[in-house]
PDB file of C-alpha atoms in Angstrom:
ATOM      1  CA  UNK A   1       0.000   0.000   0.000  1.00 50.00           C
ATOM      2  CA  UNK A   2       1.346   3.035  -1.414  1.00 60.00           C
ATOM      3  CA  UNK A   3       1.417   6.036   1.751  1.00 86.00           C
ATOM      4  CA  UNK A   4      -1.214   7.980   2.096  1.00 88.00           C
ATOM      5  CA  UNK A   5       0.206  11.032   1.499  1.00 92.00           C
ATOM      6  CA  UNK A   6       1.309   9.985  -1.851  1.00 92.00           C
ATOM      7  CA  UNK A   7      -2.464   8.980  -2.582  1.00 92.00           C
ATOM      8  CA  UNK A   8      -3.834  11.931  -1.925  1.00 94.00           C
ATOM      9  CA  UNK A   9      -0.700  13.601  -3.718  1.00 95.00           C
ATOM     10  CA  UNK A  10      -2.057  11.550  -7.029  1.00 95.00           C
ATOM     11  CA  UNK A  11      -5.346  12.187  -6.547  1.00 96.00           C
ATOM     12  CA  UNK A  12      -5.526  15.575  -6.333  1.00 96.00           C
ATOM     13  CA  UNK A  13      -3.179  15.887  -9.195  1.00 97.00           C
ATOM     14  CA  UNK A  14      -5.468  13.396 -11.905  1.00 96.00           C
ATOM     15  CA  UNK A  15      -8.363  15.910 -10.324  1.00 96.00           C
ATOM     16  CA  UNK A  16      -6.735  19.666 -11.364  1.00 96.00           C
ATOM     17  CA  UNK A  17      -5.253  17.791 -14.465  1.00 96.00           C
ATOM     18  CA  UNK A  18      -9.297  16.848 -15.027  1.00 95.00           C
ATOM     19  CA  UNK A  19     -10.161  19.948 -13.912  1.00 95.00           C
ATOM     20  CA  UNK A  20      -7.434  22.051 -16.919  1.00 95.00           C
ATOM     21  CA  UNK A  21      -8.796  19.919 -19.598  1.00 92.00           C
ATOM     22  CA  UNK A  22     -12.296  20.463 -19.217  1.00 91.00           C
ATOM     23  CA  UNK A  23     -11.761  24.241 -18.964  1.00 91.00           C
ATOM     24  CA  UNK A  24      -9.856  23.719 -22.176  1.00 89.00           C
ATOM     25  CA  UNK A  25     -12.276  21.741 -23.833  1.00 86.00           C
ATOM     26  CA  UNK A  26     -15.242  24.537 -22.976  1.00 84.00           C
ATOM     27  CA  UNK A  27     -13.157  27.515 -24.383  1.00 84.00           C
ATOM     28  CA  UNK A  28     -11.678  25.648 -27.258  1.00 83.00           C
ATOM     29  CA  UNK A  29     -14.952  23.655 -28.301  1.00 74.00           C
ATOM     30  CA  UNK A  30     -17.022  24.771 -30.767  1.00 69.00           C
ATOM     31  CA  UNK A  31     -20.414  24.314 -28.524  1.00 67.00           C
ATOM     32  CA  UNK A  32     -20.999  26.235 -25.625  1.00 68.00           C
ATOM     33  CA  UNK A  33     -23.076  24.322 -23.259  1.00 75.00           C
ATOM     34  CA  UNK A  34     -22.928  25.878 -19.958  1.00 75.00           C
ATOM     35  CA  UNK A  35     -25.035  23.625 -17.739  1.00 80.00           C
ATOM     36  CA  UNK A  36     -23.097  20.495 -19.465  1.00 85.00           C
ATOM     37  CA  UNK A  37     -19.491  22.418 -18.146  1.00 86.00           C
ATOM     38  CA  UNK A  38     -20.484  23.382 -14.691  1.00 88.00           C
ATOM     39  CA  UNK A  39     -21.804  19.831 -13.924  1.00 91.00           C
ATOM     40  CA  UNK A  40     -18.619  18.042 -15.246  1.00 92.00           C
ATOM     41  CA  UNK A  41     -16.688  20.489 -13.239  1.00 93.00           C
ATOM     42  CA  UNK A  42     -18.596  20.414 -10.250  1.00 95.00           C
ATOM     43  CA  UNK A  43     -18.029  16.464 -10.239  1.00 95.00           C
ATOM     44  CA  UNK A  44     -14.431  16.507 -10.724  1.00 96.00           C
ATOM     45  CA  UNK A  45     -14.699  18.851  -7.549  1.00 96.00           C
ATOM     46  CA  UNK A  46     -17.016  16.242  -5.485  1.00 96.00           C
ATOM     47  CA  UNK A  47     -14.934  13.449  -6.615  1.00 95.00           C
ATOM     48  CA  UNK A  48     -11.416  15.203  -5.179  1.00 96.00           C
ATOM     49  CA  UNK A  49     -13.495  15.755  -2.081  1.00 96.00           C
ATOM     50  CA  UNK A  50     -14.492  12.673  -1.939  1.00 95.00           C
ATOM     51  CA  UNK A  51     -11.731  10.767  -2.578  1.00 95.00           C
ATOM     52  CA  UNK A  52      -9.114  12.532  -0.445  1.00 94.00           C
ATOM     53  CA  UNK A  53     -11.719  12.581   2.829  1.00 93.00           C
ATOM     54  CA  UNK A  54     -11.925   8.297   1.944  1.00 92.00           C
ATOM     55  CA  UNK A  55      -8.052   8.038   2.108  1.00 91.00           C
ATOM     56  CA  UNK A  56      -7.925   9.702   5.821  1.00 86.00           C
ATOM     57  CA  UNK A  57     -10.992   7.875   6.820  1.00 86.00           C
ATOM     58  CA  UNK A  58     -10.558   3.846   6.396  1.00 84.00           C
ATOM     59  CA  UNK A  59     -13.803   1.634   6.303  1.00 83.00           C
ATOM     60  CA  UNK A  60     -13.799  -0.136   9.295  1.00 87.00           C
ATOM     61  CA  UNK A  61     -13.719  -3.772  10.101  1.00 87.00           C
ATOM     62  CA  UNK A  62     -12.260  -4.204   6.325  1.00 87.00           C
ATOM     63  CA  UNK A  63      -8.826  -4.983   6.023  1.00 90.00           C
ATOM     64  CA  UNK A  64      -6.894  -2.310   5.033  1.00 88.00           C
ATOM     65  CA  UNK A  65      -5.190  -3.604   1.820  1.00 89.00           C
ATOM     66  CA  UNK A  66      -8.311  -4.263   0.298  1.00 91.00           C
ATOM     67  CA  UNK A  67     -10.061  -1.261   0.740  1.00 91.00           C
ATOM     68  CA  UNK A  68      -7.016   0.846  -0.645  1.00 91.00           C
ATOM     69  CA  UNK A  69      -7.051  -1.085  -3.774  1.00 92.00           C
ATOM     70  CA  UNK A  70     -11.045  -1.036  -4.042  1.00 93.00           C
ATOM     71  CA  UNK A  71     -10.985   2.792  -3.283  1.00 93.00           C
ATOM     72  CA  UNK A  72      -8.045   2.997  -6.136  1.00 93.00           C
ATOM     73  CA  UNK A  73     -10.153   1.134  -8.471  1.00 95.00           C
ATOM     74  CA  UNK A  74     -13.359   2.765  -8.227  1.00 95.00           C
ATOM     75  CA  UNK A  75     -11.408   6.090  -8.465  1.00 96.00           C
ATOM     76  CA  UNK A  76      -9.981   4.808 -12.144  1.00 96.00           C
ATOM     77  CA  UNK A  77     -13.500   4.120 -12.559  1.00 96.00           C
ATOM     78  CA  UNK A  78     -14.762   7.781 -12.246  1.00 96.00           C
ATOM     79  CA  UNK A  79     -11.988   9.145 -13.748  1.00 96.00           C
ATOM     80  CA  UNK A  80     -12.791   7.279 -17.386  1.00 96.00           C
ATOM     81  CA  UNK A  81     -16.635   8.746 -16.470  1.00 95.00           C
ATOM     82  CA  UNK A  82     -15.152  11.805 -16.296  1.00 95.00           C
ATOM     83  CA  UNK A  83     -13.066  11.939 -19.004  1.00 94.00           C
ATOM     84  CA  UNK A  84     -15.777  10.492 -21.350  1.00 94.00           C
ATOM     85  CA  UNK A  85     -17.866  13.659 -19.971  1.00 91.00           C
ATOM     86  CA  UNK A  86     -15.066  16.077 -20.945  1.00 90.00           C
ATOM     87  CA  UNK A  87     -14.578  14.321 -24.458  1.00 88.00           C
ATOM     88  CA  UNK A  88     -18.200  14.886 -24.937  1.00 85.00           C
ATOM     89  CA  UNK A  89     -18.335  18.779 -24.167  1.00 77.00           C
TER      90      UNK A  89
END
């Protein structure tokens, strides 16, 4: 298990590296869809939240190498929603 200080190090960088490339996308795109940009950006927002408050705050009674790779694994997950989101914009 990587520390958690380097997790939440990664994680908040794949968020403001989400976070460039949908601005980019919404002032380089031909369509401006407003309420399509804020709600991509207000998820990759929730998801840093999120993310960095489940790395400080283990489940309990589940061991802990499992629940760092689950948490790592559902966060690869949301990132490819994400990303699909921003490709769509």
């Amino acid at each position: 298990m990587a520390n958690k200080r380097v997790l939440k190090r990664a994680i908040n960088l794949v968020c403001d590296e989400l976070f460039a490339e949908a601005v980019a996308a919404t002032l380089y795109g031909n369509d401006h869809h407003r309420d399509n940009t804020e709600a991509v950006l207000y998820c990759i927002m929730k998801t840093q939240r999120d993310y960095v408050c489940r790395v400080s705050h283990p489940e309990p009674g589940m061991p802990q190498r499992l629940y760092y790779k689950n948490l790592r694994e559902k966060f690869s997950a949301q990132v490819s929603e994400i990303v699909d989101q921003i490709n769509n914009l």
